[in-house]
Coordinates of C-alpha atoms and ligand atoms in Angstrom, one line a residue:
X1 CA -25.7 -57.6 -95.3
X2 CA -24.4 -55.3 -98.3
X3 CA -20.8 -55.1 -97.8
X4 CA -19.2 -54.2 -101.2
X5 CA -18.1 -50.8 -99.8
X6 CA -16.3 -52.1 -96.5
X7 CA -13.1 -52.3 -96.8
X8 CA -12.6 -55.5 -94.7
X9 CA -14.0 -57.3 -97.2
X10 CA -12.5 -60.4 -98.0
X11 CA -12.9 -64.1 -98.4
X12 CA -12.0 -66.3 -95.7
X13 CA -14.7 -68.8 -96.0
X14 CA -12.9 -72.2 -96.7
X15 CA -16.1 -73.0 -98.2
X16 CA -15.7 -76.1 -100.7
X17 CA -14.6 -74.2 -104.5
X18 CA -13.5 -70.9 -102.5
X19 CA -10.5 -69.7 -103.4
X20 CA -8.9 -69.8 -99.9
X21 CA -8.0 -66.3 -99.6
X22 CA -7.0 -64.9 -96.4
X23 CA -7.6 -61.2 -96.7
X24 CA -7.6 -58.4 -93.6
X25 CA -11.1 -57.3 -92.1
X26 CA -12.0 -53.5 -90.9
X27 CA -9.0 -51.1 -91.6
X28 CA -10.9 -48.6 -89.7
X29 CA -13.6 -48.4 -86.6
X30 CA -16.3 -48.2 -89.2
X31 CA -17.7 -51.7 -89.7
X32 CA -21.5 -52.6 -88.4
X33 CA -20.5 -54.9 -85.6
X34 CA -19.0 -51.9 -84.2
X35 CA -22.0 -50.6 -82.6
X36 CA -21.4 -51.8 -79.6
X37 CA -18.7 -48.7 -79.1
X38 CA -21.7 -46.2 -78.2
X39 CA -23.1 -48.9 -75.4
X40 CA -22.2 -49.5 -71.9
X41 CA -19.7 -51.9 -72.1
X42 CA -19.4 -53.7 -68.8
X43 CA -15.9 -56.0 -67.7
X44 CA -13.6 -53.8 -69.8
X45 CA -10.0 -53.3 -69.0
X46 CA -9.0 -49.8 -68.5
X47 CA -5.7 -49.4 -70.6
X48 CA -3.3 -46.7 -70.0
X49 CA -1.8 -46.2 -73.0
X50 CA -5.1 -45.9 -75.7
X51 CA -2.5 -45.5 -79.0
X52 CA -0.9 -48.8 -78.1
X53 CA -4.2 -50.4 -77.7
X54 CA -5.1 -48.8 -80.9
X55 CA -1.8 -50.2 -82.9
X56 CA -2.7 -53.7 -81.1
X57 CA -6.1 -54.0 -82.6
X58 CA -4.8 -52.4 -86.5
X59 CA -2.3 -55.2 -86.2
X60 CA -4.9 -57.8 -85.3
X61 CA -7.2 -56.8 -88.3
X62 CA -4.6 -57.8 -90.5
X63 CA -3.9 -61.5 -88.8
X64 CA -5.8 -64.3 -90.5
X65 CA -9.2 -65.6 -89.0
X66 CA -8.8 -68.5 -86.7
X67 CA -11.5 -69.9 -88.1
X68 CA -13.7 -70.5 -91.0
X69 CA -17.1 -69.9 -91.8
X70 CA -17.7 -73.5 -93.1
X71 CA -17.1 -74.7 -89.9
X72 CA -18.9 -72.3 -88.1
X73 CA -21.6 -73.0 -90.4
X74 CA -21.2 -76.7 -89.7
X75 CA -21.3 -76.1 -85.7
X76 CA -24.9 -74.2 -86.1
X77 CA -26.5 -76.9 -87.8
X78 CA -24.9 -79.2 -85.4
X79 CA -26.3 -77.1 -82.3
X80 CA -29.6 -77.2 -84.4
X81 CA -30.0 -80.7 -84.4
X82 CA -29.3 -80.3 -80.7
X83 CA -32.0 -78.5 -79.5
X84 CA -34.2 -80.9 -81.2
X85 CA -32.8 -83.5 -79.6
X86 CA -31.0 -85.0 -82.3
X87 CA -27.5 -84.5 -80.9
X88 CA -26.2 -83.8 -77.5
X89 CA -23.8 -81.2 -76.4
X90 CA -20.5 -81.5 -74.5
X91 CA -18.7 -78.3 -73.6
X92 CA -15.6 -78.6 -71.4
X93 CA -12.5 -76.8 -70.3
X94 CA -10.8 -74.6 -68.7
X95 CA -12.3 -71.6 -66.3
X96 CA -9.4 -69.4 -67.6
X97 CA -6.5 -70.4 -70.0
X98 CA -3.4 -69.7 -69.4
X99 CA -0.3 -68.6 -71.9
X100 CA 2.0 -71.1 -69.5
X101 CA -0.4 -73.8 -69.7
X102 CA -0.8 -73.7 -73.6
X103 CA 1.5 -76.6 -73.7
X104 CA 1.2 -80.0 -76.1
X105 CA 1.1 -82.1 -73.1
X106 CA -1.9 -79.6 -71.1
X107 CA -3.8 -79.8 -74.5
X108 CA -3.2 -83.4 -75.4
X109 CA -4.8 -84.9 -71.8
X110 CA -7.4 -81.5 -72.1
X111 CA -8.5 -82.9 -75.6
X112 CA -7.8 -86.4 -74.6
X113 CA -10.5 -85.9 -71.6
X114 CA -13.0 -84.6 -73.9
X115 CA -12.6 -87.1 -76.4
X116 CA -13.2 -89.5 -73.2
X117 CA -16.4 -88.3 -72.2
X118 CA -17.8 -87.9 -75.5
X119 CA -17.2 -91.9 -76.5
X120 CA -19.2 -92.4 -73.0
X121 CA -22.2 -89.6 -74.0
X122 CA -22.0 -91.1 -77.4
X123 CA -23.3 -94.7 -75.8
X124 CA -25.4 -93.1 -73.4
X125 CA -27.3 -90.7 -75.2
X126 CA -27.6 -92.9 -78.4
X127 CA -26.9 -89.9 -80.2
X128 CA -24.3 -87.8 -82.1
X129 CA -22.1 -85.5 -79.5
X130 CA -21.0 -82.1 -80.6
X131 CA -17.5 -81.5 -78.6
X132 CA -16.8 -78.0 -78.2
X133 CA -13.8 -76.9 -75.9
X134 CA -13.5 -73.9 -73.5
X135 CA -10.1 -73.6 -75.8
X136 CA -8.6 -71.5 -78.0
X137 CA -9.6 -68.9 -76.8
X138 CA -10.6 -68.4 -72.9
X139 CA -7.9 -66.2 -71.4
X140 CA -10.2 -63.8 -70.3
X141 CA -12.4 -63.4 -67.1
X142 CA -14.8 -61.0 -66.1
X143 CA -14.5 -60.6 -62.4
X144 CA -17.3 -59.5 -59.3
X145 CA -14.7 -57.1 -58.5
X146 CA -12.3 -54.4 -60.0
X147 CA -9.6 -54.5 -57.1
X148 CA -8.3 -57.4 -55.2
X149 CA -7.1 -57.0 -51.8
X150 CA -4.4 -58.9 -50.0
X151 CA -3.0 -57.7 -46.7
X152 CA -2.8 -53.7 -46.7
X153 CA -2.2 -53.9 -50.7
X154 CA -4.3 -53.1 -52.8
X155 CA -4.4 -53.6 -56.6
X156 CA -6.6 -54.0 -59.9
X157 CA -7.9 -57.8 -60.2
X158 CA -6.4 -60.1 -62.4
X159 CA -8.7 -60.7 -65.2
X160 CA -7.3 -63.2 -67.5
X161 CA -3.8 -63.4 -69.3
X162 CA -5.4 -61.7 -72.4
X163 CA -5.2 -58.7 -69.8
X164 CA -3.1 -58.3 -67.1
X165 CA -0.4 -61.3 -65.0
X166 CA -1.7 -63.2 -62.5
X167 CA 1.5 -61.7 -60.4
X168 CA 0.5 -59.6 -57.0
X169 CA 2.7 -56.5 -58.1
X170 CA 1.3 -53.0 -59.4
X171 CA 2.8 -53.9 -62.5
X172 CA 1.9 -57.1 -63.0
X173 CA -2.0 -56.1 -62.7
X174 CA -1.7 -53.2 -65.3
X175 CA -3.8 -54.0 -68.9
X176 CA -1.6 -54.3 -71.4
X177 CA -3.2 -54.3 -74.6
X178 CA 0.2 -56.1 -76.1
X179 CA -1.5 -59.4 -74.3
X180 CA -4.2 -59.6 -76.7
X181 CA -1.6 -60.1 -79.9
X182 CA -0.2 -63.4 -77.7
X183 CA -3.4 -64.5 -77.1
X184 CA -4.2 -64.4 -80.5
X185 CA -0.9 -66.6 -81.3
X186 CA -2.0 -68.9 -78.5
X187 CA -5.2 -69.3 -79.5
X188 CA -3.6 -70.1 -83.2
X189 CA -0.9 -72.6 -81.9
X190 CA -3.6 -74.6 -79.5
X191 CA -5.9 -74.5 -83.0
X192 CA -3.2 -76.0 -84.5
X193 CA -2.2 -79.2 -82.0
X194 CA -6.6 -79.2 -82.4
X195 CA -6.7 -80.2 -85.8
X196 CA -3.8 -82.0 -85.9
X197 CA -4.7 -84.4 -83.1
X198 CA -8.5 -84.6 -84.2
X199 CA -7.3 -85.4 -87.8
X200 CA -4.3 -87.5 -87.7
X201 CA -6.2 -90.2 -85.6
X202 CA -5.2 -89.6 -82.4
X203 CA -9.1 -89.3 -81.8
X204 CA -9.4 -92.8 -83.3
X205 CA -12.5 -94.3 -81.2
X206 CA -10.8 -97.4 -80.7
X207 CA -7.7 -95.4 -79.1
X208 CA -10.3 -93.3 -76.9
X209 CA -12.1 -96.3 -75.7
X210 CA -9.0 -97.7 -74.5
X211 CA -8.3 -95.5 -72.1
X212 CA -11.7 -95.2 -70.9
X213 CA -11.1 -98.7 -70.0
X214 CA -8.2 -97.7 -67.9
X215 CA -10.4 -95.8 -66.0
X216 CA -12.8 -98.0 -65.3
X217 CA -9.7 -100.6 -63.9
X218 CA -9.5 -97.8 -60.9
X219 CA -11.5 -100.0 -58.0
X220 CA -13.1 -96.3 -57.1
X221 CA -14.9 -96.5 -60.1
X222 CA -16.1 -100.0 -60.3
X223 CA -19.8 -99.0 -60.1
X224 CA -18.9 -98.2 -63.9
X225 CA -17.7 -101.1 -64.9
X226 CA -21.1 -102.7 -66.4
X227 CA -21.4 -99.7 -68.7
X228 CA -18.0 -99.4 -69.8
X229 CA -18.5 -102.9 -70.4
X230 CA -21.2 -102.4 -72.8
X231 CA -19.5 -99.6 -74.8
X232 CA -16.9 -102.1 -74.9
X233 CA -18.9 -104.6 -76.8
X234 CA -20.6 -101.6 -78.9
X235 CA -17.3 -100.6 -80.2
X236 CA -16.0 -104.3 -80.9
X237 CA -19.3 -104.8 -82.6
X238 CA -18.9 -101.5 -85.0
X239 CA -14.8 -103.2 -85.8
X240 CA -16.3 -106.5 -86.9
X241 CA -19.2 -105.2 -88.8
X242 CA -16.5 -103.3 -90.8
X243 CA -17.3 -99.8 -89.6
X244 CA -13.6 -98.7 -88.6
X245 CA -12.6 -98.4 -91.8
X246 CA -14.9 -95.0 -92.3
X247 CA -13.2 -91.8 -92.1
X248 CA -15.8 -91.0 -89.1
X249 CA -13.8 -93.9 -86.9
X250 CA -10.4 -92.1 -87.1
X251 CA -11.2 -88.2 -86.9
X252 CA -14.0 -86.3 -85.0
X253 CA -14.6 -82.3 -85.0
X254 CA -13.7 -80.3 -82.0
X255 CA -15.0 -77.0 -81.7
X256 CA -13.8 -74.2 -80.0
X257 CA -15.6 -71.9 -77.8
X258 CA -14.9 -68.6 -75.4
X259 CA -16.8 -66.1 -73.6
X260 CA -16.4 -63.0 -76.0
X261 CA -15.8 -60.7 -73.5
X262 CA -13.0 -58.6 -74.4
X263 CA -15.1 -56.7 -77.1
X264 CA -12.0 -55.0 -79.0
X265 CA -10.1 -58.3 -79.7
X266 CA -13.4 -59.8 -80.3
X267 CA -14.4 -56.8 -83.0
X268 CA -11.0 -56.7 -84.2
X269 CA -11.5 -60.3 -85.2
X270 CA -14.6 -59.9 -87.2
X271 CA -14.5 -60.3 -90.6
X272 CA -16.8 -60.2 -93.7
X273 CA -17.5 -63.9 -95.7
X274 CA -17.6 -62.4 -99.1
X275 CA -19.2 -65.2 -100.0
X276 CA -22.2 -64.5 -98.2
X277 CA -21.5 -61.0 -97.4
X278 CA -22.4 -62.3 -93.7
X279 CA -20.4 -60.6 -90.5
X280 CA -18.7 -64.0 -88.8
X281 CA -16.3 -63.5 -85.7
X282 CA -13.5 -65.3 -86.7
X283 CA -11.6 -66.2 -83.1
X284 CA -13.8 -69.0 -82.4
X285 CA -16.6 -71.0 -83.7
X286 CA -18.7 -71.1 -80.8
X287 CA -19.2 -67.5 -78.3
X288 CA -20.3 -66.8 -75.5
X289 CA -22.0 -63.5 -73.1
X290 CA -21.4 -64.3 -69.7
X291 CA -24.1 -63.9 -66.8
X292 CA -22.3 -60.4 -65.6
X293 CA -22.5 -59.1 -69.7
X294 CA -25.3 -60.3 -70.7
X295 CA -28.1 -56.9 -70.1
X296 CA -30.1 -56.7 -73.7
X297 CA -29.0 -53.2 -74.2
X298 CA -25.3 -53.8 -73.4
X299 CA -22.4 -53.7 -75.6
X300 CA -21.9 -57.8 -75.7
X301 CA -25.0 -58.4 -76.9
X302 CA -24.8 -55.6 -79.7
X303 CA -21.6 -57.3 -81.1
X304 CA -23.0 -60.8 -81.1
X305 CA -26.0 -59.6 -82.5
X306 CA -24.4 -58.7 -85.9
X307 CA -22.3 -62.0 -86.2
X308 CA -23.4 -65.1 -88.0
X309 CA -22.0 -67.7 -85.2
X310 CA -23.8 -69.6 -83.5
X311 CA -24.0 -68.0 -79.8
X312 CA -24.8 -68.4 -75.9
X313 CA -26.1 -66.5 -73.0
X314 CA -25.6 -67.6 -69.6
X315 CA -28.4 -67.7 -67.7
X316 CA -28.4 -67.7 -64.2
X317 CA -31.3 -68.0 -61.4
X318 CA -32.6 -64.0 -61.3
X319 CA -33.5 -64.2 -65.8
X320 CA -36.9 -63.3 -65.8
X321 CA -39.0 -64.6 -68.4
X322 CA -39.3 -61.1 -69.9
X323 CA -35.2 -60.9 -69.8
X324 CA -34.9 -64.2 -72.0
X325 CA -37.9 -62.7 -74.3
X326 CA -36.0 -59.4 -75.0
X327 CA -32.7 -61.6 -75.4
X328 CA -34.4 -63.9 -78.1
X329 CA -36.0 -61.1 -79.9
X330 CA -32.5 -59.2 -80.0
X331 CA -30.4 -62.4 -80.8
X332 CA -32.3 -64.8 -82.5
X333 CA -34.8 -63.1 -84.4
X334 CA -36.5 -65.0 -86.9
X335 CA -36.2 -68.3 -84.6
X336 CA -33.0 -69.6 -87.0
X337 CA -32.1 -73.1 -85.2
X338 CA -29.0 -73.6 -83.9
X339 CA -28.3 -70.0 -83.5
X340 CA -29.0 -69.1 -80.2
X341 CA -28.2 -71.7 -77.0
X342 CA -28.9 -70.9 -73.3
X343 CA -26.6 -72.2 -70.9
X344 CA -28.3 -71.9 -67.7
X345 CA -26.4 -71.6 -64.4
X346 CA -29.0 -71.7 -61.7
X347 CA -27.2 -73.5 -58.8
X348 CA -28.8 -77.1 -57.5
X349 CA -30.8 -75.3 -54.7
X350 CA -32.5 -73.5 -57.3
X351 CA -32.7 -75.2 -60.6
X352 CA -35.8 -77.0 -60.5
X353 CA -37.7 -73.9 -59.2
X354 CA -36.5 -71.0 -61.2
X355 CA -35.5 -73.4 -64.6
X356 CA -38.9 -74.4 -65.7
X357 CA -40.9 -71.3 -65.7
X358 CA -38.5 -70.4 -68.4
X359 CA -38.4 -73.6 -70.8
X360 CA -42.0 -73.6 -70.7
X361 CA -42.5 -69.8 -71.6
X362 CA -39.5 -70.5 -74.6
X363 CA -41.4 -73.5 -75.7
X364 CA -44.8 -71.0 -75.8
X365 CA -42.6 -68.8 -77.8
X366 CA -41.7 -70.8 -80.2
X367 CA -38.8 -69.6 -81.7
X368 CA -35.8 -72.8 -81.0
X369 CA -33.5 -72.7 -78.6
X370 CA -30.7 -75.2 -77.5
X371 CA -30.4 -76.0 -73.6
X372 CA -27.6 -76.4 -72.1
X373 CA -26.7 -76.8 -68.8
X374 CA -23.8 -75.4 -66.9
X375 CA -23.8 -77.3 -63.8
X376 CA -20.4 -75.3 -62.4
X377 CA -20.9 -71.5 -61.7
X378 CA -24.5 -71.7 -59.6
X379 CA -22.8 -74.3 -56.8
X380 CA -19.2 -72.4 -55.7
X381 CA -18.4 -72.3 -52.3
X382 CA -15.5 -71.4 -50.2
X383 CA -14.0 -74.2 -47.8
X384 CA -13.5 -74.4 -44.1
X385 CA -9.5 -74.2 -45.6
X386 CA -10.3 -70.8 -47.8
X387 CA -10.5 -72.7 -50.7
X388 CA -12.5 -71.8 -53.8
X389 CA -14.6 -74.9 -54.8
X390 CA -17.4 -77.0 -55.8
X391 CA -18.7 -80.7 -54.9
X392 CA -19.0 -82.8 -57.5
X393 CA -22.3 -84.5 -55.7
X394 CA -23.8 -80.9 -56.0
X395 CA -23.1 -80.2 -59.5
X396 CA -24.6 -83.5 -60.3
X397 CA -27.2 -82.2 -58.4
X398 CA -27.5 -79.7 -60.9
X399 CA -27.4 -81.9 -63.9
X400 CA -30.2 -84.1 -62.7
X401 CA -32.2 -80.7 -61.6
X402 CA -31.6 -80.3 -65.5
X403 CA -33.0 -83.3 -66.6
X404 CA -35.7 -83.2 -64.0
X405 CA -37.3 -79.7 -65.5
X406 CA -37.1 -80.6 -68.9
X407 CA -38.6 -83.7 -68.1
X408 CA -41.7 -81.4 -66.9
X409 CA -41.6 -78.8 -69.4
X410 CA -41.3 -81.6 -72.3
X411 CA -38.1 -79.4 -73.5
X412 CA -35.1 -81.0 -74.5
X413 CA -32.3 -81.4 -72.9
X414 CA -29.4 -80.2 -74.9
X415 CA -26.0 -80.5 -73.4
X416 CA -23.5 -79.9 -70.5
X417 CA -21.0 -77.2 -70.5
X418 CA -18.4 -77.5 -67.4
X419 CA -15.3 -76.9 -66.4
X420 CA -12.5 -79.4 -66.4
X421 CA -8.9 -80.1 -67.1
X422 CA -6.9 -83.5 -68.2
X423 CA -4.9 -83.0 -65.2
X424 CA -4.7 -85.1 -61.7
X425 CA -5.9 -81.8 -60.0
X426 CA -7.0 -81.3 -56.5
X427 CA -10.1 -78.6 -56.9
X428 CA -13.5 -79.8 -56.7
X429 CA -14.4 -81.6 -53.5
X430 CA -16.2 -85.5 -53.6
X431 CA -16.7 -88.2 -56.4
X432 CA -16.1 -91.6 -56.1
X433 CA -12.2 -90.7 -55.0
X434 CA -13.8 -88.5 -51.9
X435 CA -11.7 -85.7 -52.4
X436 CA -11.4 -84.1 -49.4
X437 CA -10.6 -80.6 -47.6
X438 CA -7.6 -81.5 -46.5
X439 CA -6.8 -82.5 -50.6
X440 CA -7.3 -79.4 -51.8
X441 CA -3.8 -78.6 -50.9
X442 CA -2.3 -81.0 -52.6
X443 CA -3.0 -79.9 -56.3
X444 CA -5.0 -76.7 -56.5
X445 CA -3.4 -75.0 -59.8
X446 CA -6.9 -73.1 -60.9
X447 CA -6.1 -69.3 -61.1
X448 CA -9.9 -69.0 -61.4
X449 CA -12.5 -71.4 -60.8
X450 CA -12.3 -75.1 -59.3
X451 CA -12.2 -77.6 -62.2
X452 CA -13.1 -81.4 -62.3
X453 CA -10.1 -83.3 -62.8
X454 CA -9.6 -85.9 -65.3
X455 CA -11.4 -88.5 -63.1
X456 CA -14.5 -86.4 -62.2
X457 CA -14.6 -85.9 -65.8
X458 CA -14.9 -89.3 -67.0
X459 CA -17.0 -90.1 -63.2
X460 CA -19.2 -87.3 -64.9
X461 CA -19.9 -88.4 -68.2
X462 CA -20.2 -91.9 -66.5
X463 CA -23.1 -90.9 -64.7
X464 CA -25.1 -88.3 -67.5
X465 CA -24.5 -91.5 -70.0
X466 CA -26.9 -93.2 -67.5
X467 CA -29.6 -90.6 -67.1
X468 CA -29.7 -90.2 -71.0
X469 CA -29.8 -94.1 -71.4
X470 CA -33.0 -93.4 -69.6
X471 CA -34.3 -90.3 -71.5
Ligands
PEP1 C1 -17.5 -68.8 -66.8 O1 -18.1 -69.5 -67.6 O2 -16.3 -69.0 -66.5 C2 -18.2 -67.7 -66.1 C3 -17.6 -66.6 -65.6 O3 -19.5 -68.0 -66.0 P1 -20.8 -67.0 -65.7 O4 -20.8 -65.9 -66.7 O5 -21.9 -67.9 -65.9 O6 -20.6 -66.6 -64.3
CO2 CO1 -15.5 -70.2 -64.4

């Protein structure tokens, strides 16, 4: 894309021999990404006050990117590899951030748990895992309802701390556009503890198997034991043959990833590589368009069609294969691999009807496309105690409903995306540790969606590193 007369230009593309300069993107509303302004633009905040929202977004043109073109670069070829069935894909995180949970110790067991389940993938799947968070990034939700009613009150629904407070008060509830300049400076400070902790061998595989082994000590997960077992002998096996004193041993990439729904922060951190003269969103290396934003003519799509990042749709059980068609030809073109990952949401009842019509029509197609399954957002249900929640035997339900239809399509499998936290929550119902109804009280934090705790996690990647042991 020509881009000598834009003004944004600049180079931010920590590419190896660029010069490393941090330069401001659009200075005005007139860059190519932002088509998107003469679309309908569903799961938008309405803000009162336009000029403040308007200062908000100059000011965020002139922040640095949060990430780099290199890496996002590095992330497509990974996702590439993927839907070939070279790598595998672990997603995990948070429903919604928050600004109060943006903390070193949240982050450390978040990261920790992910770096957990991908040591166990790793074994299982006999392949590289590319570990992306829901981090850095995820403070916005889009929501199946503009208003929220409690009692006789009646107010606009929280959606995400990039927009309003979680806080019942008419206050509290009104968009302030001020929230997306701290969840820019959250999404920089969590970055931050990222690379630091995935670089300064806190990620060592040694370390991380470790603690897996203090998970399989927990008599609930005995059934476990024989495979954590093996990985244990794996990793003693690479020590003595002299591997752990590679780089690769001691530092791992984590990627981050969000649902770019908020489509003025998510413009406003666009930026030109002048290197390539290619349009890259800069506020996380992985995005993606929800199931309630993802309609081929809408806004979301416009934006993410102009970016060079690798991107997903959500997919849930009413895409038509003519929905997915127009969504390829719109997104991914020319068939680029890596580009373009699905991550289907279907629910377990419905996955291995309403999945494979699709992978087989994509695979007719042609053009490459990474799978991934979100096991989470097809299986919520509300308990006898009002609860939000899911049961962990029904989103494994979904994963093997995953496996299952690719198995019969002859696709590949790609990767899981769920949502999860390093924290002894009390959310989703089941798994070895029986959570029960009467649990839920006990730890229910999520000011969104149900997450698996740090125990499901692990149980989780326990029971996928089977099934891909068998793949
Ligand atoms: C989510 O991932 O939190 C989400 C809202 O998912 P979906 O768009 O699939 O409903
Ligand atoms: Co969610």
């Amino acid at each position: 894309m020509a881009s000598s007369s834009f003004p944004g230009r600049g180079d931010f593309s920590l590419r190896p021999g660029s010069p490393e300069l941090f330069a401001p993107a659009a200075t005005e509303e007139s860059a190519p990404w932002e088509s998107w302004r003469s679309k309908r633009a569903l799961q938008q905040p309405s803000y009162p006050d336009p000029e403040a929202l308007d200062s908000v977004l100059a000011e965020l043109r002139r922040q640095p990117p949060l990430v780099f073109a290199g890496e996002v670069d590095d992330l497509r070829t990974n996702l590439a590899a993927a839907s070939r069935g070279e790598a595998f894909v672990l997603t995990g995180g948070d429903c919604a951030e928050t600004f109060s949970e943006a903390t070193a110790d949240h982050l450390r067991l978040k990261i920790q748990t992910l770096l957990q389940m991908a040591v166990v993938l790793t074994y299982g799947a006999s392949l590289p895992v590319i570990k992306i968070g829901r981090i850095a990034g995820q403070y916005a939700k889009p929501r199946s309802s503009d208003m929220e009613t409690r009692g006789d009150v009646t107010l606009p629904s929280y959606r995400g701390d990039a927009v309003n407070s979680f806080e019942f008060t008419p206050e509290s509830r009104i968009p302030d556009p001020t929230r997306l300049l701290d969840l820019y400076h959250h999404a920089a400070s969590t970055l931050n503890l990222i690379r630091a902790f995935t670089r300064g061998g806190y990620a060592d595989l040694r370390l991380v198997h470790h603690w897996n082994r203090g998970f399989t000590a927990n008599p609930a997960y005995a059934r476990y034991e024989s495979l954590a077992e093996e990985i244990h002998r794996a990793v003693k096996f690479l020590e003595a043959a002299g591997v752990s004193s590679v780089a690769q041993m001691r530092s791992v990439d984590l990627f981050s990833s969000h649902e770019a729904l908020l489509l003025d922060y998510e413009s406003a951190m666009t930026r030109i590589d002048s290197r390539t003269g290619d349009p890259y969103n800069t506020s996380g290396h992985f995005l993606w368009i929800g199931e309630r934003t993802r309609g081929v003519d809408d806004a979301h799509v416009e934006l993410l069609a102009h970016v060079r990042n690798p991107i997903g749709v959500k997919l849930g059980p009413t895409t038509s294969i003519d929905d997915m068609r127009r969504l390829v030809d719109r997104l991914n073109p020319e068939g680029e691999e890596g580009r373009l990952t699905f991550i289907t949401r279907m629910g377990a009842d419905k996955i291995r009807h309403a999945l494979p019509p699709l992978l087989e029509a994509q695979a007719r197609d042609g053009r490459p496309v990474t799978w991934v399954t979100d096991p989470m957002h097809g299986n919520t249900i509300t308990s006898s105690t009002g609860y939000k929640t899911r049961r962990f035997e029904t989103i494994m339900d979904e994963v093997t409903g995953f496996f299952e239809a690719h198995r019969e399509a002859g696709t590949v499998p790609g990767g899981i995306h769920v949502e999860l936290t390093g924290d002894d929550v009390t959310e989703v119902l089941g798994g070895s540790e029986q959570l029960d109804e009467e649990a839920l009280r006990d730890r229910y934090e999520t000011l969104v969606d149900p997450r698996l705790n740090h125990q499901q996690s692990l149980e989780m990647a326990f029971q996928v590193a089977e099934y891909l042991k068998k793949e």
